[in-house]
XYZ file of C-alpha atoms in Angstrom:
695
model
C -41.783 -43.314 88.708
C -38.904 -41.202 90.000
C -37.890 -38.397 87.693
C -34.205 -38.074 86.972
C -32.677 -34.717 86.280
C -29.931 -34.721 83.678
C -27.575 -31.715 83.663
C -28.680 -29.170 81.085
C -32.358 -30.110 81.166
C -35.185 -28.476 83.073
C -35.186 -29.138 86.809
C -37.784 -31.726 87.849
C -40.684 -30.732 90.012
C -40.193 -31.178 93.726
C -41.969 -34.090 95.319
C -43.401 -34.064 98.823
C -41.568 -36.429 101.126
C -43.654 -38.761 103.260
C -42.373 -36.882 106.300
C -43.455 -33.480 105.041
C -40.058 -32.415 103.688
C -39.268 -32.054 100.019
C -37.056 -34.375 97.976
C -35.358 -33.329 94.774
C -34.966 -36.475 92.688
C -31.714 -36.265 90.811
C -29.353 -38.720 89.178
C -26.607 -36.146 89.232
C -23.165 -37.635 89.096
C -22.209 -36.333 92.475
C -18.546 -35.852 93.080
C -18.518 -33.937 96.284
C -22.018 -33.118 97.358
C -25.356 -34.659 96.745
C -28.171 -33.107 94.775
C -30.571 -34.724 97.220
C -31.563 -33.263 100.536
C -33.796 -35.441 102.629
C -35.779 -32.756 104.455
C -36.071 -29.521 102.527
C -34.639 -28.545 99.177
C -31.214 -26.972 99.429
C -30.090 -24.807 96.541
C -26.893 -25.827 94.791
C -25.295 -22.558 95.960
C -26.025 -23.472 99.604
C -24.615 -26.961 99.077
C -21.428 -25.462 97.625
C -21.037 -23.205 100.649
C -21.373 -26.149 103.021
C -18.345 -27.926 101.566
C -15.167 -27.789 103.701
C -13.179 -26.226 100.834
C -15.505 -23.180 100.720
C -13.932 -21.407 103.686
C -10.536 -21.607 101.962
C -11.787 -19.985 98.734
C -10.010 -16.652 99.268
C -6.796 -18.310 100.481
C -6.707 -20.620 97.437
C -7.235 -17.743 94.985
C -4.577 -15.649 96.767
C -2.005 -18.472 96.614
C -2.743 -19.179 92.929
C -2.289 -15.455 92.209
C 1.030 -15.188 94.047
C 2.664 -18.632 93.529
C 3.495 -20.501 90.328
C 2.660 -23.812 92.031
C 0.124 -24.421 94.795
C -0.124 -27.822 96.463
C -3.494 -28.491 98.065
C -3.713 -31.293 100.564
C -7.295 -32.292 101.081
C -9.202 -35.423 101.894
C -11.562 -36.847 99.333
C -14.948 -35.298 99.922
C -13.669 -31.833 100.855
C -15.028 -30.557 97.537
C -11.667 -29.503 96.060
C -12.139 -31.255 92.711
C -15.499 -29.726 91.855
C -15.100 -26.339 93.548
C -11.558 -25.093 92.812
C -12.071 -24.986 88.996
C -15.273 -22.984 89.615
C -13.491 -20.556 91.987
C -10.809 -20.013 89.329
C -13.442 -19.303 86.666
C -15.284 -16.893 88.974
C -11.966 -15.104 89.644
C -11.394 -14.537 85.912
C -8.777 -17.189 85.085
C -10.890 -18.305 82.094
C -11.409 -14.807 80.644
C -10.089 -13.828 77.234
C -10.454 -17.277 75.691
C -8.199 -18.996 78.239
C -8.950 -22.437 79.681
C -8.812 -23.998 83.130
C -7.815 -27.688 83.029
C -8.380 -30.260 85.750
C -6.790 -33.673 85.205
C -7.794 -36.984 86.777
C -5.976 -40.336 86.623
C -9.202 -42.161 85.626
C -11.744 -41.764 82.832
C -14.719 -42.526 85.071
C -13.761 -39.707 87.474
C -13.433 -37.256 84.553
C -16.988 -38.039 83.396
C -18.493 -37.983 86.888
C -16.843 -34.762 88.056
C -17.488 -32.813 84.833
C -21.170 -33.785 84.939
C -21.452 -32.573 88.502
C -19.668 -29.263 87.806
C -21.799 -28.589 84.705
C -24.877 -29.087 86.850
C -23.558 -26.731 89.537
C -22.632 -24.044 86.991
C -26.075 -24.530 85.430
C -24.901 -25.342 81.899
C -25.191 -28.258 79.507
C -22.213 -30.615 79.717
C -19.959 -29.991 76.713
C -20.516 -26.237 76.600
C -18.911 -24.019 79.268
C -17.866 -27.141 81.203
C -16.674 -30.149 79.195
C -14.427 -33.189 79.266
C -12.047 -35.143 77.047
C -11.025 -38.771 77.520
C -9.419 -41.120 75.019
C -11.803 -41.638 72.085
C -14.349 -39.129 73.467
C -14.312 -35.309 73.306
C -17.220 -33.418 74.825
C -15.946 -29.822 74.623
C -16.560 -26.802 72.415
C -13.402 -24.865 71.536
C -15.354 -21.577 71.329
C -17.122 -21.633 74.683
C -15.574 -24.258 77.008
C -13.862 -22.607 79.991
C -13.421 -25.502 82.432
C -12.139 -28.716 80.925
C -11.762 -32.031 82.756
C -9.468 -34.604 81.160
C -7.264 -37.577 81.959
C -3.532 -37.017 82.498
C -2.879 -39.105 79.380
C -5.069 -36.913 77.164
C -3.283 -33.743 78.356
C 0.051 -35.415 77.481
C -1.260 -36.081 73.957
C -2.342 -32.443 73.631
C 1.303 -31.457 74.158
C 2.176 -33.079 70.820
C 0.271 -30.287 69.039
C 0.911 -27.570 71.620
C 4.086 -28.344 73.629
C 3.659 -25.366 75.975
C -0.100 -25.893 76.499
C -0.576 -22.221 75.609
C -4.377 -22.210 75.814
C -4.391 -23.069 79.536
C -4.029 -20.429 82.255
C -4.262 -22.865 85.201
C -3.740 -26.626 85.203
C -4.940 -28.554 88.236
C -3.459 -32.046 88.575
C -5.885 -33.862 90.849
C -5.217 -37.068 92.821
C -1.458 -36.702 92.250
C -0.761 -39.100 95.145
C -2.029 -41.981 92.980
C 1.302 -41.679 91.135
C 0.123 -43.128 87.843
C 2.731 -43.118 85.047
C 0.871 -40.362 83.206
C 0.709 -38.190 86.346
C 4.455 -38.530 86.975
C 5.354 -37.732 83.351
C 2.898 -34.828 83.392
C 4.471 -33.364 86.549
C 7.937 -33.638 84.991
C 6.796 -31.901 81.790
C 4.779 -29.191 83.573
C 7.898 -28.322 85.574
C 9.729 -27.809 82.251
C 6.835 -25.814 80.739
C 6.799 -23.454 83.739
C 10.353 -22.371 82.956
C 9.207 -21.244 79.504
C 5.775 -19.994 80.654
C 6.217 -18.373 84.073
C 2.605 -17.117 83.917
C 1.196 -20.687 83.911
C -0.238 -21.627 87.300
C -0.220 -25.183 88.587
C -2.387 -26.612 91.337
C -1.363 -30.063 92.510
C -3.956 -31.740 94.689
C -2.742 -34.658 96.727
C -3.222 -36.751 99.849
C -1.122 -35.719 102.833
C 1.882 -38.010 102.598
C 2.998 -36.952 99.108
C 2.748 -33.152 99.581
C 6.282 -32.628 100.898
C 7.965 -34.674 98.151
C 5.900 -32.916 95.437
C 6.855 -29.533 96.932
C 10.566 -30.502 96.877
C 10.190 -31.613 93.258
C 8.790 -28.222 92.188
C 11.208 -26.111 94.259
C 12.984 -23.764 91.865
C 16.189 -21.755 92.078
C 16.051 -18.633 94.268
C 14.729 -15.757 92.228
C 16.502 -12.442 91.774
C 15.196 -9.413 93.670
C 14.202 -7.654 90.413
C 12.401 -10.705 88.992
C 8.686 -10.178 88.465
C 5.825 -12.671 88.394
C 4.600 -15.263 90.885
C 6.852 -16.789 93.528
C 8.662 -19.913 92.306
C 8.458 -21.406 95.800
C 5.505 -23.870 95.939
C 2.805 -23.028 98.493
C 1.144 -25.812 100.507
C -2.409 -25.441 101.804
C -4.200 -28.050 103.887
C -7.986 -28.367 103.481
C -9.686 -30.430 106.131
C -12.310 -32.985 105.130
C -15.728 -33.086 106.730
C -15.111 -36.489 108.221
C -16.948 -38.270 111.014
C -15.413 -40.919 113.198
C -14.971 -44.307 111.518
C -14.777 -47.419 113.682
C -12.237 -49.905 112.275
C -12.974 -53.622 112.661
C -10.376 -56.310 111.844
C -10.788 -60.050 111.384
C -9.267 -62.282 114.058
C -7.728 -64.930 111.785
C -6.482 -64.612 108.178
C -9.011 -65.798 105.578
C -8.514 -68.053 102.564
C -11.142 -66.636 100.181
C -11.648 -62.870 100.411
C -14.534 -62.850 97.866
C -16.638 -65.225 99.994
C -15.616 -63.389 103.165
C -16.717 -60.129 101.521
C -20.155 -61.526 100.677
C -20.754 -62.884 104.202
C -19.621 -59.524 105.679
C -22.118 -57.646 103.449
C -24.937 -59.968 104.546
C -24.125 -59.628 108.234
C -23.967 -55.796 107.953
C -27.345 -55.860 106.208
C -28.755 -58.146 108.874
C -27.402 -56.392 111.967
C -26.559 -52.751 111.214
C -28.850 -49.699 110.900
C -29.578 -48.202 107.420
C -26.710 -46.899 105.319
C -25.089 -47.910 102.026
C -22.118 -50.274 101.780
C -18.992 -49.707 99.654
C -16.912 -52.810 98.962
C -13.352 -52.835 97.594
C -12.349 -55.825 95.459
C -9.561 -56.188 92.894
C -11.157 -56.276 89.443
C -14.074 -57.155 87.220
C -13.702 -60.939 87.743
C -13.879 -60.630 91.548
C -16.722 -58.122 91.328
C -18.762 -60.359 89.007
C -18.150 -63.329 91.318
C -19.296 -61.336 94.383
C -22.412 -60.017 92.612
C -23.235 -63.577 91.548
C -22.769 -64.953 95.090
C -24.939 -62.181 96.554
C -27.651 -62.886 93.983
C -27.562 -66.598 94.826
C -27.674 -65.831 98.573
C -30.624 -63.496 97.997
C -32.544 -66.263 96.218
C -31.646 -68.815 98.901
C -32.220 -66.622 101.975
C -35.221 -64.666 100.834
C -35.713 -62.050 103.531
C -32.175 -61.799 104.904
C -30.821 -60.137 101.773
C -33.995 -58.540 100.456
C -33.779 -54.782 100.097
C -30.193 -54.916 98.804
C -29.451 -53.098 95.542
C -26.148 -54.556 94.332
C -24.190 -52.402 91.849
C -20.768 -53.088 90.335
C -18.292 -50.248 89.652
C -15.191 -50.620 87.481
C -13.671 -48.628 84.645
C -14.982 -50.766 81.761
C -18.614 -50.394 82.883
C -21.056 -48.774 80.395
C -21.987 -45.186 81.258
C -25.654 -46.025 81.926
C -24.615 -48.560 84.574
C -22.082 -46.172 86.124
C -24.865 -43.606 86.594
C -26.863 -46.022 88.774
C -24.073 -45.958 91.360
C -24.536 -42.214 91.909
C -28.326 -42.108 92.046
C -29.959 -41.832 95.487
C -30.920 -45.018 97.326
C -34.710 -45.527 97.438
C -36.288 -45.383 100.901
C -36.179 -48.678 102.749
C -33.428 -50.149 100.536
C -29.674 -50.478 100.977
C -27.218 -49.934 98.141
C -24.112 -52.139 97.929
C -21.473 -50.739 95.557
C -18.820 -53.344 94.741
C -15.872 -51.447 93.291
C -12.233 -51.638 92.266
C -9.868 -49.075 93.836
C -11.471 -46.523 91.465
C -13.709 -45.449 94.389
C -10.709 -45.092 96.711
C -9.877 -41.504 95.831
C -11.306 -40.229 92.565
C -15.030 -40.522 93.258
C -17.221 -39.631 96.178
C -20.334 -41.742 96.654
C -22.982 -40.282 98.904
C -24.796 -42.374 101.483
C -21.879 -44.723 102.267
C -21.786 -45.630 105.958
C -20.051 -49.036 105.812
C -16.858 -49.990 103.964
C -15.650 -53.561 103.391
C -11.944 -53.589 102.494
C -10.559 -56.826 101.019
C -6.990 -55.509 101.492
C -6.068 -56.169 97.842
C -5.976 -54.353 94.516
C -4.812 -55.226 91.002
C -1.432 -53.723 90.217
C 0.916 -53.829 87.275
C 4.335 -55.350 87.861
C 6.946 -55.463 85.111
C 10.127 -57.514 85.101
C 12.555 -55.936 82.610
C 14.847 -58.974 82.681
C 12.186 -61.442 81.489
C 10.290 -58.626 79.667
C 7.010 -59.787 81.219
C 4.390 -57.387 82.592
C 1.708 -58.843 84.830
C -1.481 -57.582 86.365
C -1.098 -59.021 89.829
C -3.500 -59.087 92.764
C -1.319 -57.479 95.432
C -1.798 -56.236 99.018
C -2.601 -52.529 99.291
C -0.580 -49.983 101.320
C -1.523 -48.336 104.631
C -2.140 -45.090 102.710
C -4.742 -46.888 100.553
C -6.298 -48.605 103.575
C -6.789 -45.187 105.232
C -8.322 -43.729 102.068
C -10.752 -46.655 101.874
C -11.773 -46.347 105.523
C -12.336 -42.596 105.100
C -15.151 -43.329 102.642
C -17.361 -44.497 105.522
C -17.319 -41.257 107.512
C -18.755 -38.749 105.085
C -22.373 -38.402 106.218
C -22.280 -39.698 109.758
C -20.073 -41.966 111.884
C -19.347 -45.157 109.943
C -17.638 -48.523 110.154
C -14.845 -50.080 108.099
C -14.553 -53.871 108.062
C -11.000 -54.862 107.128
C -10.655 -58.450 105.933
C -7.142 -58.722 107.389
C -5.757 -58.806 110.908
C -4.709 -55.758 112.926
C -1.287 -57.318 113.425
C -0.830 -57.530 109.636
C -1.900 -53.883 109.224
C 0.499 -52.644 111.911
C 3.552 -54.805 111.236
C 3.474 -55.996 107.633
C 1.432 -53.701 105.400
C 3.697 -51.301 103.424
C 3.303 -47.610 104.321
C 3.160 -46.369 100.729
C 2.447 -48.008 97.367
C 5.221 -48.172 94.745
C 4.710 -45.469 92.051
C 3.461 -47.047 88.818
C 6.527 -45.581 87.060
C 8.755 -47.995 89.007
C 6.748 -51.166 88.324
C 5.597 -50.791 84.701
C 6.714 -51.374 81.172
C 7.701 -47.920 79.859
C 7.460 -48.467 76.089
C 4.460 -46.113 75.744
C 5.987 -43.482 78.040
C 9.308 -43.389 76.192
C 7.650 -42.917 72.807
C 5.504 -40.087 74.209
C 8.547 -38.256 75.570
C 10.424 -38.786 72.291
C 7.442 -37.398 70.356
C 7.540 -34.324 72.616
C 11.176 -33.771 71.651
C 12.705 -35.013 74.908
C 15.668 -37.002 73.674
C 17.633 -37.449 76.881
C 15.153 -39.808 78.503
C 17.560 -40.995 81.202
C 18.250 -37.374 82.177
C 14.548 -36.438 82.340
C 13.427 -34.958 85.661
C 11.155 -37.686 87.047
C 9.291 -37.389 90.366
C 10.327 -41.055 90.874
C 13.110 -42.420 88.697
C 12.393 -45.669 86.834
C 15.053 -48.374 86.806
C 17.702 -48.100 84.053
C 16.955 -51.748 83.042
C 13.313 -50.865 82.350
C 14.381 -47.840 80.304
C 16.898 -49.817 78.258
C 14.353 -52.576 77.592
C 11.802 -49.986 76.401
C 14.368 -48.413 74.042
C 15.296 -51.879 72.735
C 11.644 -52.784 71.966
C 11.029 -49.434 70.228
C 14.206 -49.876 68.198
C 13.116 -53.377 67.143
C 9.660 -52.020 66.156
C 11.428 -49.594 63.810
C 10.143 -46.645 65.864
C 13.611 -45.427 66.969
C 16.739 -45.174 64.816
C 20.382 -45.871 65.744
C 20.585 -42.476 67.514
C 17.433 -43.296 69.546
C 15.458 -40.642 67.663
C 11.957 -41.213 66.240
C 12.111 -42.643 62.722
C 10.217 -40.953 59.922
C 7.486 -41.712 59.059
C 6.953 -44.879 61.178
C 8.060 -43.496 64.559
C 5.971 -40.340 64.243
C 2.942 -42.297 62.975
C 3.131 -44.768 65.891
C 3.371 -41.839 68.348
C 0.293 -40.284 66.741
C -1.992 -43.303 67.378
C -3.376 -43.141 70.962
C -2.739 -46.843 71.685
C 0.012 -49.130 72.948
C 2.905 -48.823 70.412
C 2.687 -52.580 69.685
C -0.933 -52.164 68.533
C -0.010 -48.993 66.602
C 2.756 -50.896 64.776
C 0.274 -53.692 63.995
C -2.063 -51.077 62.422
C 0.770 -49.568 60.346
C 1.851 -53.016 59.103
C -1.727 -53.774 58.051
C -1.451 -50.857 55.631
C 1.368 -52.593 53.725
C -0.318 -56.006 53.966
C -3.707 -54.738 52.765
C -5.768 -55.746 55.818
C -6.217 -52.435 57.668
C -10.037 -52.763 57.924
C -9.661 -56.067 59.805
C -6.781 -54.885 61.985
C -8.522 -51.727 63.235
C -11.474 -53.937 64.222
C -9.075 -56.181 66.189
C -7.393 -53.120 67.756
C -10.805 -51.804 68.868
C -11.676 -55.158 70.481
C -8.279 -55.358 72.231
C -8.886 -51.917 73.769
C -11.697 -53.466 75.871
C -11.379 -55.964 78.690
C -13.663 -58.517 77.034
C -16.464 -58.699 74.482
C -18.007 -61.778 76.117
C -20.673 -61.630 78.806
C -19.437 -62.590 82.292
C -21.539 -65.535 83.336
C -21.522 -68.568 85.567
C -22.972 -70.582 82.651
C -19.494 -71.581 81.526
C -20.660 -74.507 79.353
C -23.141 -72.318 77.419
C -20.522 -69.571 77.004
C -17.968 -72.073 75.666
C -20.551 -73.414 73.206
C -21.354 -69.867 72.064
C -17.642 -69.171 71.511
C -17.346 -72.323 69.393
C -19.863 -70.826 66.940
C -17.312 -68.107 66.137
C -14.061 -69.907 66.969
C -11.331 -69.712 64.344
C -8.535 -72.282 64.259
C -6.053 -69.390 63.894
C -6.928 -68.038 67.342
C -8.720 -65.320 69.280
C -8.038 -62.309 67.043
C -9.668 -63.984 64.020
C -12.508 -65.151 66.296
C -13.105 -61.470 67.176
C -13.467 -60.705 63.464
C -16.124 -63.439 63.197
C -18.039 -61.998 66.177
C -17.844 -58.465 64.722
C -19.079 -59.727 61.353
C -21.980 -61.570 63.011
C -22.880 -58.441 65.008
C -23.008 -56.300 61.842
C -25.033 -58.932 59.955
C -27.560 -59.058 62.811
C -28.177 -55.332 62.291
C -26.241 -54.601 65.553
C -28.978 -56.374 67.474
C -28.931 -56.651 71.272
C -31.032 -59.853 71.025
C -28.355 -61.415 68.824
C -25.734 -60.476 71.461
C -27.828 -61.921 74.269
C -28.330 -65.183 72.373
C -24.596 -65.516 71.633
C -23.272 -64.470 75.090
C -21.719 -61.365 73.524
C -21.679 -58.168 75.603
C -23.876 -55.688 73.685
C -22.434 -52.591 75.427
C -18.901 -53.794 74.647
C -19.789 -54.218 70.956
C -21.201 -50.693 70.829
C -17.935 -49.459 72.332
C -16.009 -51.449 69.679
C -17.950 -49.569 66.964
C -17.168 -46.238 68.645
C -13.437 -46.925 69.106
C -13.175 -48.373 65.597
C -14.634 -45.174 64.139
C -12.081 -43.072 66.065
C -9.233 -45.317 64.883
C -10.510 -45.068 61.311
C -10.222 -41.270 61.540
C -6.722 -41.437 63.059
C -5.646 -43.932 60.355
C -6.877 -41.679 57.545
C -5.203 -38.651 59.150
C -1.782 -40.353 59.164
C -2.174 -41.597 55.598
C -3.267 -45.222 56.044
C -5.483 -46.438 53.218
C -8.273 -48.580 54.653
C -8.513 -51.815 52.762
C -10.029 -55.232 53.472
C -8.137 -58.470 52.816
C -11.443 -60.299 52.227
C -10.953 -63.032 54.831
C -7.278 -63.708 54.061
C -6.369 -64.499 57.663
C -2.716 -65.158 56.820
C -2.010 -61.449 56.223
C -4.022 -60.546 59.330
C -1.785 -62.808 61.439
C 1.337 -61.403 59.757
C 0.253 -57.867 60.692
C -0.308 -58.943 64.321
C 3.152 -60.569 64.339
C 4.716 -57.317 63.068
C 3.495 -55.566 66.229
C 3.645 -58.337 68.821
C 6.703 -60.419 67.819
C 8.205 -59.746 71.292
C 5.308 -61.803 72.766
C 6.099 -64.984 70.821
C 6.010 -68.309 72.738
C 6.878 -71.852 71.796
C 5.193 -75.026 73.062
C 7.648 -77.048 75.119
C 8.362 -80.395 73.421
C 6.870 -83.361 75.302
C 4.832 -80.991 77.502
C 1.718 -82.804 78.777
C 0.127 -79.804 80.453
C 0.334 -77.265 77.615
C 3.366 -75.400 78.907
C 4.901 -72.752 76.648
C 8.083 -70.743 77.039
C 8.527 -67.164 75.859
C 11.159 -67.023 73.117
C 12.731 -64.004 74.813
C 13.440 -64.801 78.459
C 12.188 -68.434 78.571
C 9.312 -67.653 80.964
C 6.836 -70.481 81.598
C 3.384 -69.481 80.315
C 0.067 -71.195 79.553
C -2.898 -70.425 77.297
C -5.736 -68.827 79.289
C -8.909 -70.975 79.576
C -10.943 -68.152 77.958
C -8.957 -68.499 74.699
C -10.351 -70.502 71.773
C -6.886 -72.134 71.566
C -7.077 -73.460 75.153
C -6.208 -77.195 74.979
C -5.442 -76.925 71.220
C -1.795 -76.094 72.018
C -0.340 -75.024 68.634
C 3.462 -75.071 68.360
C 4.078 -71.322 68.106
C 1.807 -68.537 69.323
C 1.772 -64.809 70.054
C -0.211 -63.379 72.957
C -1.624 -59.900 73.556
C -1.254 -59.787 77.360
C -0.333 -61.918 80.359
C -2.404 -62.463 83.485
C -0.979 -63.894 86.667
C -2.955 -66.130 88.986
C -1.562 -69.496 90.029
C 0.274 -69.480 86.670
C 1.213 -66.974 83.975
C -1.666 -67.092 81.492
C -1.583 -65.734 77.921
C -4.747 -63.865 76.903
C -5.858 -63.338 73.285
C -3.600 -65.816 71.532
C -2.974 -66.423 67.816
C -1.013 -69.091 65.913
C 1.927 -67.959 63.765
C 4.589 -69.277 61.431
C 8.217 -69.127 62.737
C 9.515 -67.479 59.558
C 7.310 -64.415 60.234
C 9.316 -63.577 63.376
C 12.686 -63.159 61.683
C 10.901 -61.371 58.831
C 9.237 -58.897 61.208
C 12.234 -58.244 63.482
C 15.481 -59.856 62.299
C 17.685 -57.954 64.789
C 15.372 -58.854 67.694
C 15.723 -62.579 67.095
C 19.327 -62.838 65.914
C 20.506 -63.955 69.385
C 18.286 -66.978 68.837
C 20.238 -68.207 65.801
C 22.035 -70.894 67.779
C 18.683 -72.047 69.133
C 16.385 -71.984 66.115
C 12.835 -70.740 66.592
C 11.241 -73.736 64.938
C 11.791 -77.300 65.974
């Protein structure tokens, strides 16, 4: 059996390779260099020195010393993410109890990179090198010197420490991804620098964004007698260690990119020399479908697809399964990693020689007029396409198979993606800024300004939730309590309402379940899954069904066999327990008494309505196909087939989120009484008086 070396444990013995070299077997979460050397063991120090970023070490440290802001342009794989925090520590930026922070847009990248750096530094993860993501803190305030965290977690830290005084250097990695949290963070860090001129910022970004980020951080000219680092941002370009990547396009557009992906994987496996394959699809549903198709092909074809190790990669994946993606490929096998755009920039996977690019990703799009936010499968930008292709040229020349035509790439594909800030619902962002004391939201210095309509809609929703007062300031205590809970404000309001209604135990369970994509196993056995759901189905809807599943899980003694038998995802249920425990602590901290309503589902539904009244929908009279219309905005929506209320079609429902495919589908739906809406938010529904809510 192969030994796996976990950071912080004793190194495994070296095994003789069949060809006389030595292989170090390691499951290290490699972010920029592999712990495995095929022929001869290479020390970690040697590996670090081989990275492209190494020859810029002195230049980077000089620029950080002399400039308040340093922008580093470097391709993924240059080693910047894992090495720069270590260079800073070696140069003394973490002395005297100070901390070096490195932020990532994604949780998975935070875990992977911190593991790798801990291994390189030779410490146990959580000691000198640690990480913090939502609902998980693996740091030690006495000894941690390098801390990896998501942008969102650093924003939350500002609530307790607005000037981030414990950090000497903050590195914002993958800034070109332009997530909402990254953009808000950049705006706030620019403000903090005015008050803390000694704070150093490193912004790491792909080429195209560097100039605009530099313009954003440009400060006034400083006086001749002014001391301290230069306010003018420095830009340093770090070359990647890329090999040539041959780009192959399809000749005619395809109808089904999942099937096309699977046949491309099989033909690469059949015709191309060894090397792992990285596949880009849009989300968990597509990935599951592709894995299923590959499995079926393997059974049908026997030899043609033997030797393939198929591994999914998406953000909701349990940690143990994520680790498999980073472990070395056994001799004579070929690894196929089927990923969302998470592997586009944040993570480096060793051994990839072939990339299959579907040309799509899942993106959020919000319409402030109809107040509907959708996760839509949308075409990627040229910048993303280049990032994806670059994944194939890390170890040796590679190939990228693009499942779209060259003409489309050249003439129709957008150059850049739209920053998330300009296509998202900003309710959570506005409340965060308000909690940080930034009252003039419209005057805030954004790297990309959101539309005024989106801002106004966010303020309106927060006002109707009772989070903002007539002067658009946070209300006390509700506004401050909602800001304190690290969840969507609608869920936070639902939790607060459960306190008054005496069902907080049930509601934090529901909140924990809603924080995951799904608690059901993805399977092709749709009939069996539907039958399993019926065992727990509640007439009131999905949220109460979740309570039944949770209850069953506890009664089974948290058994994985019970989960397997009932098509419930065991890893998801373990995560529910973890998140629930964190929420319990937050609830107690803000003064919520935890109390059970003992199966009184009426108060549970009232609490959900108090948070989600803006998502109320009414069944259209005489509708034969189950069409609903949102009460605000009259959007056509339908109950998602995964809901226990699919085909039941109650008169009035509230949904948790919308998904767009051929139609707008409501996910996680619950039945409500019309009187609860005006009770929960009278001012929100008063425009409806002429058109009563109930028929």
